[in-house]
């Protein structure tokens, strides 16, 4: 569902546009906000209802609609604020539904003994999540965490990065690419998710993928992008929160991922790690499209440096 900008309450009417402080203008703005809030809540309720369905095709359809909704929300500051407000209401929260219905491990279906087959209630079959469904859920998760910081905390309560690292290690190419993007969005300004990534040996798992020449080339490039974003964006956010992470044993501040640089040098070699550190500061003066292009170029260079200089075990 796309949100309609302004709708019936566009400021095309000269009487309203002339004096924004007039009672009529204030009423118009209030009605516009109410209409926008109804559209936001309607889109969320309808999407979340089907996202909880037992059948995968219904969940898939719901996730497509939720992703489309989040993209439309991102184009409007008022819509972003309303979405953020909506996530304080338990029945409108998106992230828990994603983890409980699509990203959760498939449940085993218990089949009763044949002797008692006629004395039990009919089985309620829940179809497992398809590759496309998991990938879409990861994109929706990424969007929620970018638009709403508290969604990262909600994700942490439901396994957060731990679940995503399992997906990264066990699912296919489609899910792996979306998973790497989602992990970055979860870790930004979130020490809890950063610690989960560290505890789950996340850097090691990404390094294994990028070093494995049998892995899909696009996924290896995506791993290069991930490492650049990790160093350039996630680690600075971890440092900013270091005051809250006090190491009482040695009397100094310690933040999540503090050993990331050393880990990368050990796993990928000195030259590749140095390239990642040097290239991770790109894009401060570039627009979004230019930053994405620069990210892809630098990721390709990281991959080339591995192929040229790394010593394989």
PDB file of N, CA and C in Angstrom, residues 6-84:
ATOM      1  N   UNK A   6      -0.614  13.819   0.958  1.00  0.00           N
ATOM      2  CA  UNK A   6      -1.577  14.905   1.043  1.00  0.00           C
ATOM      3  C   UNK A   6      -3.000  14.480   0.867  1.00  0.00           C
ATOM      4  N   UNK A   7      -3.285  13.658  -0.167  1.00  0.00           N
ATOM      5  CA  UNK A   7      -4.649  13.212  -0.436  1.00  0.00           C
ATOM      6  C   UNK A   7      -5.593  14.385  -0.615  1.00  0.00           C
ATOM      7  N   UNK A   8      -6.720  14.330   0.087  1.00  0.00           N
ATOM      8  CA  UNK A   8      -7.713  15.401  -0.015  1.00  0.00           C
ATOM      9  C   UNK A   8      -7.253  16.677   0.660  1.00  0.00           C
ATOM     10  N   UNK A   9      -6.175  16.570   1.429  1.00  0.00           N
ATOM     11  CA  UNK A   9      -5.767  17.714   2.238  1.00  0.00           C
ATOM     12  C   UNK A   9      -4.511  18.395   1.693  1.00  0.00           C
ATOM     13  N   UNK A  10      -4.317  18.314   0.380  1.00  0.00           N
ATOM     14  CA  UNK A  10      -3.185  19.003  -0.237  1.00  0.00           C
ATOM     15  C   UNK A  10      -3.352  20.505  -0.078  1.00  0.00           C
ATOM     16  N   UNK A  11      -2.229  21.202   0.004  1.00  0.00           N
ATOM     17  CA  UNK A  11      -2.276  22.642   0.156  1.00  0.00           C
ATOM     18  C   UNK A  11      -2.361  23.313  -1.206  1.00  0.00           C
ATOM     19  N   UNK A  12      -3.304  22.859  -2.009  1.00  0.00           N
ATOM     20  CA  UNK A  12      -3.532  23.494  -3.292  1.00  0.00           C
ATOM     21  C   UNK A  12      -4.583  24.574  -3.175  1.00  0.00           C
ATOM     22  N   UNK A  13      -5.360  24.487  -2.123  1.00  0.00           N
ATOM     23  CA  UNK A  13      -6.408  25.461  -1.909  1.00  0.00           C
ATOM     24  C   UNK A  13      -5.775  26.754  -1.421  1.00  0.00           C
ATOM     25  N   UNK A  14      -5.934  27.841  -2.172  1.00  0.00           N
ATOM     26  CA  UNK A  14      -5.294  29.102  -1.860  1.00  0.00           C
ATOM     27  C   UNK A  14      -5.652  29.625  -0.499  1.00  0.00           C
ATOM     28  N   UNK A  15      -6.883  29.409  -0.046  1.00  0.00           N
ATOM     29  CA  UNK A  15      -7.320  29.942   1.244  1.00  0.00           C
ATOM     30  C   UNK A  15      -6.523  29.331   2.385  1.00  0.00           C
ATOM     31  N   UNK A  16      -6.146  28.026   2.216  1.00  0.00           N
ATOM     32  CA  UNK A  16      -5.389  27.354   3.253  1.00  0.00           C
ATOM     33  C   UNK A  16      -3.911  27.707   3.151  1.00  0.00           C
ATOM     34  N   UNK A  17      -3.392  27.767   1.921  1.00  0.00           N
ATOM     35  CA  UNK A  17      -1.969  27.982   1.720  1.00  0.00           C
ATOM     36  C   UNK A  17      -1.536  29.383   2.113  1.00  0.00           C
ATOM     37  N   UNK A  18      -2.447  30.344   2.038  1.00  0.00           N
ATOM     38  CA  UNK A  18      -2.069  31.723   2.303  1.00  0.00           C
ATOM     39  C   UNK A  18      -1.654  31.944   3.750  1.00  0.00           C
ATOM     40  N   UNK A  19      -2.349  31.337   4.693  1.00  0.00           N
ATOM     41  CA  UNK A  19      -2.073  31.584   6.101  1.00  0.00           C
ATOM     42  C   UNK A  19      -2.038  30.256   6.844  1.00  0.00           C
ATOM     43  N   UNK A  20      -0.824  29.733   7.031  1.00  0.00           N
ATOM     44  CA  UNK A  20      -0.693  28.420   7.656  1.00  0.00           C
ATOM     45  C   UNK A  20      -1.020  28.447   9.141  1.00  0.00           C
ATOM     46  N   UNK A  21      -1.076  29.630   9.738  1.00  0.00           N
ATOM     47  CA  UNK A  21      -1.379  29.719  11.165  1.00  0.00           C
ATOM     48  C   UNK A  21      -2.860  29.919  11.437  1.00  0.00           C
ATOM     49  N   UNK A  22      -3.664  29.989  10.384  1.00  0.00           N
ATOM     50  CA  UNK A  22      -5.092  30.190  10.568  1.00  0.00           C
ATOM     51  C   UNK A  22      -5.749  28.936  11.117  1.00  0.00           C
ATOM     52  N   UNK A  23      -6.896  29.064  11.781  1.00  0.00           N
ATOM     53  CA  UNK A  23      -7.605  27.881  12.303  1.00  0.00           C
ATOM     54  C   UNK A  23      -7.919  26.869  11.222  1.00  0.00           C
ATOM     55  N   UNK A  24      -8.254  27.358  10.027  1.00  0.00           N
ATOM     56  CA  UNK A  24      -8.582  26.445   8.929  1.00  0.00           C
ATOM     57  C   UNK A  24      -7.357  25.622   8.536  1.00  0.00           C
ATOM     58  N   UNK A  25      -6.197  26.306   8.481  1.00  0.00           N
ATOM     59  CA  UNK A  25      -4.968  25.595   8.121  1.00  0.00           C
ATOM     60  C   UNK A  25      -4.601  24.565   9.180  1.00  0.00           C
ATOM     61  N   UNK A  26      -4.755  24.942  10.453  1.00  0.00           N
ATOM     62  CA  UNK A  26      -4.450  24.012  11.537  1.00  0.00           C
ATOM     63  C   UNK A  26      -5.373  22.801  11.494  1.00  0.00           C
ATOM     64  N   UNK A  27      -6.666  23.054  11.212  1.00  0.00           N
ATOM     65  CA  UNK A  27      -7.618  21.953  11.098  1.00  0.00           C
ATOM     66  C   UNK A  27      -7.252  21.035   9.937  1.00  0.00           C
ATOM     67  N   UNK A  28      -6.852  21.659   8.812  1.00  0.00           N
ATOM     68  CA  UNK A  28      -6.466  20.879   7.645  1.00  0.00           C
ATOM     69  C   UNK A  28      -5.270  19.987   7.941  1.00  0.00           C
ATOM     70  N   UNK A  29      -4.271  20.561   8.650  1.00  0.00           N
ATOM     71  CA  UNK A  29      -3.086  19.779   9.002  1.00  0.00           C
ATOM     72  C   UNK A  29      -3.454  18.627   9.934  1.00  0.00           C
ATOM     73  N   UNK A  30      -4.332  18.926  10.897  1.00  0.00           N
ATOM     74  CA  UNK A  30      -4.729  17.894  11.847  1.00  0.00           C
ATOM     75  C   UNK A  30      -5.453  16.751  11.147  1.00  0.00           C
ATOM     76  N   UNK A  31      -6.356  17.106  10.247  1.00  0.00           N
ATOM     77  CA  UNK A  31      -7.086  16.083   9.500  1.00  0.00           C
ATOM     78  C   UNK A  31      -6.141  15.284   8.600  1.00  0.00           C
ATOM     79  N   UNK A  32      -5.155  15.977   8.028  1.00  0.00           N
ATOM     80  CA  UNK A  32      -4.182  15.293   7.183  1.00  0.00           C
ATOM     81  C   UNK A  32      -3.369  14.283   7.970  1.00  0.00           C
ATOM     82  N   UNK A  33      -2.947  14.674   9.195  1.00  0.00           N
ATOM     83  CA  UNK A  33      -2.186  13.745  10.037  1.00  0.00           C
ATOM     84  C   UNK A  33      -3.032  12.538  10.440  1.00  0.00           C
ATOM     85  N   UNK A  34      -4.303  12.802  10.751  1.00  0.00           N
ATOM     86  CA  UNK A  34      -5.191  11.697  11.124  1.00  0.00           C
ATOM     87  C   UNK A  34      -5.375  10.724   9.959  1.00  0.00           C
ATOM     88  N   UNK A  35      -5.540  11.287   8.771  1.00  0.00           N
ATOM     89  CA  UNK A  35      -5.706  10.434   7.589  1.00  0.00           C
ATOM     90  C   UNK A  35      -4.452   9.601   7.331  1.00  0.00           C
ATOM     91  N   UNK A  36      -3.293  10.251   7.459  1.00  0.00           N
ATOM     92  CA  UNK A  36      -2.040   9.544   7.254  1.00  0.00           C
ATOM     93  C   UNK A  36      -1.860   8.449   8.300  1.00  0.00           C
ATOM     94  N   UNK A  37      -2.216   8.729   9.542  1.00  0.00           N
ATOM     95  CA  UNK A  37      -2.098   7.732  10.608  1.00  0.00           C
ATOM     96  C   UNK A  37      -3.011   6.535  10.327  1.00  0.00           C
ATOM     97  N   UNK A  38      -4.217   6.799   9.843  1.00  0.00           N
ATOM     98  CA  UNK A  38      -5.132   5.692   9.500  1.00  0.00           C
ATOM     99  C   UNK A  38      -4.537   4.832   8.396  1.00  0.00           C
ATOM    100  N   UNK A  39      -3.928   5.473   7.407  1.00  0.00           N
ATOM    101  CA  UNK A  39      -3.330   4.708   6.314  1.00  0.00           C
ATOM    102  C   UNK A  39      -2.152   3.863   6.807  1.00  0.00           C
ATOM    103  N   UNK A  40      -1.345   4.445   7.701  1.00  0.00           N
ATOM    104  CA  UNK A  40      -0.204   3.707   8.251  1.00  0.00           C
ATOM    105  C   UNK A  40      -0.691   2.496   9.042  1.00  0.00           C
ATOM    106  N   UNK A  41      -1.630   2.704   9.935  1.00  0.00           N
ATOM    107  CA  UNK A  41      -2.108   1.596  10.772  1.00  0.00           C
ATOM    108  C   UNK A  41      -2.845   0.547   9.952  1.00  0.00           C
ATOM    109  N   UNK A  42      -3.606   0.991   8.944  1.00  0.00           N
ATOM    110  CA  UNK A  42      -4.318   0.032   8.084  1.00  0.00           C
ATOM    111  C   UNK A  42      -3.329  -0.838   7.325  1.00  0.00           C
ATOM    112  N   UNK A  43      -2.282  -0.207   6.767  1.00  0.00           N
ATOM    113  CA  UNK A  43      -1.282  -0.974   6.024  1.00  0.00           C
ATOM    114  C   UNK A  43      -0.582  -1.978   6.936  1.00  0.00           C
ATOM    115  N   UNK A  44      -0.262  -1.560   8.145  1.00  0.00           N
ATOM    116  CA  UNK A  44       0.419  -2.455   9.078  1.00  0.00           C
ATOM    117  C   UNK A  44      -0.487  -3.597   9.521  1.00  0.00           C
ATOM    118  N   UNK A  45      -1.713  -3.293   9.886  1.00  0.00           N
ATOM    119  CA  UNK A  45      -2.621  -4.342  10.364  1.00  0.00           C
ATOM    120  C   UNK A  45      -2.885  -5.392   9.296  1.00  0.00           C
ATOM    121  N   UNK A  46      -3.149  -4.941   8.076  1.00  0.00           N
ATOM    122  CA  UNK A  46      -3.447  -5.896   7.004  1.00  0.00           C
ATOM    123  C   UNK A  46      -2.214  -6.716   6.644  1.00  0.00           C
ATOM    124  N   UNK A  47      -1.038  -6.063   6.639  1.00  0.00           N
ATOM    125  CA  UNK A  47       0.188  -6.784   6.321  1.00  0.00           C
ATOM    126  C   UNK A  47       0.560  -7.779   7.394  1.00  0.00           C
ATOM    127  N   UNK A  48       0.461  -7.375   8.644  1.00  0.00           N
ATOM    128  CA  UNK A  48       0.844  -8.259   9.748  1.00  0.00           C
ATOM    129  C   UNK A  48      -0.117  -9.427   9.901  1.00  0.00           C
ATOM    130  N   UNK A  49      -1.378  -9.216   9.575  1.00  0.00           N
ATOM    131  CA  UNK A  49      -2.356 -10.308   9.672  1.00  0.00           C
ATOM    132  C   UNK A  49      -1.936 -11.477   8.778  1.00  0.00           C
ATOM    133  N   UNK A  50      -1.616 -11.194   7.530  1.00  0.00           N
ATOM    134  CA  UNK A  50      -1.227 -12.265   6.614  1.00  0.00           C
ATOM    135  C   UNK A  50       0.208 -12.737   6.847  1.00  0.00           C
ATOM    136  N   UNK A  51       1.045 -11.887   7.440  1.00  0.00           N
ATOM    137  CA  UNK A  51       2.422 -12.297   7.739  1.00  0.00           C
ATOM    138  C   UNK A  51       2.456 -13.355   8.830  1.00  0.00           C
ATOM    139  N   UNK A  52       1.349 -13.507   9.569  1.00  0.00           N
ATOM    140  CA  UNK A  52       1.243 -14.538  10.611  1.00  0.00           C
ATOM    141  C   UNK A  52       0.549 -15.801  10.098  1.00  0.00           C
ATOM    142  N   UNK A  53       0.211 -15.838   8.824  1.00  0.00           N
ATOM    143  CA  UNK A  53      -0.564 -16.949   8.283  1.00  0.00           C
ATOM    144  C   UNK A  53       0.244 -18.251   8.276  1.00  0.00           C
ATOM    145  N   UNK A  54      -0.454 -19.376   8.231  1.00  0.00           N
ATOM    146  CA  UNK A  54       0.205 -20.686   8.184  1.00  0.00           C
ATOM    147  C   UNK A  54       0.757 -21.011   6.800  1.00  0.00           C
ATOM    148  N   UNK A  55       0.165 -20.425   5.776  1.00  0.00           N
ATOM    149  CA  UNK A  55       0.559 -20.742   4.407  1.00  0.00           C
ATOM    150  C   UNK A  55       1.599 -19.745   3.898  1.00  0.00           C
ATOM    151  N   UNK A  56       2.641 -20.279   3.268  1.00  0.00           N
ATOM    152  CA  UNK A  56       3.761 -19.450   2.842  1.00  0.00           C
ATOM    153  C   UNK A  56       3.350 -18.406   1.804  1.00  0.00           C
ATOM    154  N   UNK A  57       2.440 -18.757   0.892  1.00  0.00           N
ATOM    155  CA  UNK A  57       2.098 -17.805  -0.165  1.00  0.00           C
ATOM    156  C   UNK A  57       1.388 -16.579   0.401  1.00  0.00           C
ATOM    157  N   UNK A  58       0.647 -16.762   1.506  1.00  0.00           N
ATOM    158  CA  UNK A  58       0.011 -15.615   2.158  1.00  0.00           C
ATOM    159  C   UNK A  58       1.061 -14.745   2.859  1.00  0.00           C
ATOM    160  N   UNK A  59       2.005 -15.389   3.522  1.00  0.00           N
ATOM    161  CA  UNK A  59       3.073 -14.631   4.171  1.00  0.00           C
ATOM    162  C   UNK A  59       3.909 -13.881   3.147  1.00  0.00           C
ATOM    163  N   UNK A  60       4.168 -14.534   2.017  1.00  0.00           N
ATOM    164  CA  UNK A  60       4.958 -13.910   0.959  1.00  0.00           C
ATOM    165  C   UNK A  60       4.270 -12.660   0.432  1.00  0.00           C
ATOM    166  N   UNK A  61       2.983 -12.765   0.202  1.00  0.00           N
ATOM    167  CA  UNK A  61       2.217 -11.607  -0.272  1.00  0.00           C
ATOM    168  C   UNK A  61       2.235 -10.474   0.750  1.00  0.00           C
ATOM    169  N   UNK A  62       2.108 -10.839   2.021  1.00  0.00           N
ATOM    170  CA  UNK A  62       2.120  -9.830   3.081  1.00  0.00           C
ATOM    171  C   UNK A  62       3.474  -9.132   3.161  1.00  0.00           C
ATOM    172  N   UNK A  63       4.543  -9.884   3.034  1.00  0.00           N
ATOM    173  CA  UNK A  63       5.877  -9.304   3.114  1.00  0.00           C
ATOM    174  C   UNK A  63       6.145  -8.362   1.945  1.00  0.00           C
ATOM    175  N   UNK A  64       5.648  -8.719   0.764  1.00  0.00           N
ATOM    176  CA  UNK A  64       5.784  -7.808  -0.382  1.00  0.00           C
ATOM    177  C   UNK A  64       5.085  -6.487  -0.092  1.00  0.00           C
ATOM    178  N   UNK A  65       3.882  -6.565   0.469  1.00  0.00           N
ATOM    179  CA  UNK A  65       3.123  -5.357   0.774  1.00  0.00           C
ATOM    180  C   UNK A  65       3.793  -4.529   1.875  1.00  0.00           C
ATOM    181  N   UNK A  66       4.345  -5.206   2.878  1.00  0.00           N
ATOM    182  CA  UNK A  66       5.032  -4.492   3.953  1.00  0.00           C
ATOM    183  C   UNK A  66       6.286  -3.793   3.434  1.00  0.00           C
ATOM    184  N   UNK A  67       7.006  -4.457   2.546  1.00  0.00           N
ATOM    185  CA  UNK A  67       8.210  -3.844   1.989  1.00  0.00           C
ATOM    186  C   UNK A  67       7.851  -2.629   1.138  1.00  0.00           C
ATOM    187  N   UNK A  68       6.793  -2.763   0.344  1.00  0.00           N
ATOM    188  CA  UNK A  68       6.331  -1.634  -0.456  1.00  0.00           C
ATOM    189  C   UNK A  68       5.888  -0.480   0.440  1.00  0.00           C
ATOM    190  N   UNK A  69       5.225  -0.824   1.528  1.00  0.00           N
ATOM    191  CA  UNK A  69       4.776   0.175   2.493  1.00  0.00           C
ATOM    192  C   UNK A  69       5.966   0.912   3.112  1.00  0.00           C
ATOM    193  N   UNK A  70       6.989   0.183   3.533  1.00  0.00           N
ATOM    194  CA  UNK A  70       8.159   0.812   4.150  1.00  0.00           C
ATOM    195  C   UNK A  70       8.886   1.722   3.171  1.00  0.00           C
ATOM    196  N   UNK A  71       8.948   1.316   1.922  1.00  0.00           N
ATOM    197  CA  UNK A  71       9.597   2.165   0.919  1.00  0.00           C
ATOM    198  C   UNK A  71       8.835   3.467   0.719  1.00  0.00           C
ATOM    199  N   UNK A  72       7.506   3.386   0.735  1.00  0.00           N
ATOM    200  CA  UNK A  72       6.707   4.609   0.588  1.00  0.00           C
ATOM    201  C   UNK A  72       6.815   5.482   1.833  1.00  0.00           C
ATOM    202  N   UNK A  73       6.879   4.854   2.999  1.00  0.00           N
ATOM    203  CA  UNK A  73       7.036   5.604   4.247  1.00  0.00           C
ATOM    204  C   UNK A  73       8.352   6.376   4.245  1.00  0.00           C
ATOM    205  N   UNK A  74       9.419   5.765   3.731  1.00  0.00           N
ATOM    206  CA  UNK A  74      10.747   6.385   3.767  1.00  0.00           C
ATOM    207  C   UNK A  74      10.829   7.664   2.953  1.00  0.00           C
ATOM    208  N   UNK A  75       9.842   7.921   2.101  1.00  0.00           N
ATOM    209  CA  UNK A  75       9.851   9.113   1.257  1.00  0.00           C
ATOM    210  C   UNK A  75       9.226  10.321   1.946  1.00  0.00           C
ATOM    211  N   UNK A  76       8.711  10.149   3.150  1.00  0.00           N
ATOM    212  CA  UNK A  76       8.000  11.232   3.834  1.00  0.00           C
ATOM    213  C   UNK A  76       8.380  11.272   5.303  1.00  0.00           C
ATOM    214  N   UNK A  77       8.908  12.399   5.757  1.00  0.00           N
ATOM    215  CA  UNK A  77       9.268  12.535   7.173  1.00  0.00           C
ATOM    216  C   UNK A  77       8.071  12.360   8.102  1.00  0.00           C
ATOM    217  N   UNK A  78       6.911  12.954   7.802  1.00  0.00           N
ATOM    218  CA  UNK A  78       5.747  12.725   8.672  1.00  0.00           C
ATOM    219  C   UNK A  78       5.359  11.251   8.740  1.00  0.00           C
ATOM    220  N   UNK A  79       5.446  10.548   7.600  1.00  0.00           N
ATOM    221  CA  UNK A  79       5.104   9.122   7.590  1.00  0.00           C
ATOM    222  C   UNK A  79       6.112   8.318   8.403  1.00  0.00           C
ATOM    223  N   UNK A  80       7.393   8.692   8.322  1.00  0.00           N
ATOM    224  CA  UNK A  80       8.415   8.008   9.124  1.00  0.00           C
ATOM    225  C   UNK A  80       8.113   8.165  10.606  1.00  0.00           C
ATOM    226  N   UNK A  81       7.763   9.388  11.016  1.00  0.00           N
ATOM    227  CA  UNK A  81       7.460   9.625  12.432  1.00  0.00           C
ATOM    228  C   UNK A  81       6.244   8.828  12.885  1.00  0.00           C
ATOM    229  N   UNK A  82       5.240   8.746  12.028  1.00  0.00           N
ATOM    230  CA  UNK A  82       4.050   7.969  12.380  1.00  0.00           C
ATOM    231  C   UNK A  82       4.366   6.480  12.460  1.00  0.00           C
ATOM    232  N   UNK A  83       5.209   5.999  11.558  1.00  0.00           N
ATOM    233  CA  UNK A  83       5.615   4.596  11.632  1.00  0.00           C
ATOM    234  C   UNK A  83       6.368   4.334  12.926  1.00  0.00           C
ATOM    235  N   UNK A  84       7.273   5.229  13.291  1.00  0.00           N
ATOM    236  CA  UNK A  84       8.015   5.076  14.542  1.00  0.00           C
ATOM    237  C   UNK A  84       7.070   5.048  15.739  1.00  0.00           C
TER     238      UNK A  84
END
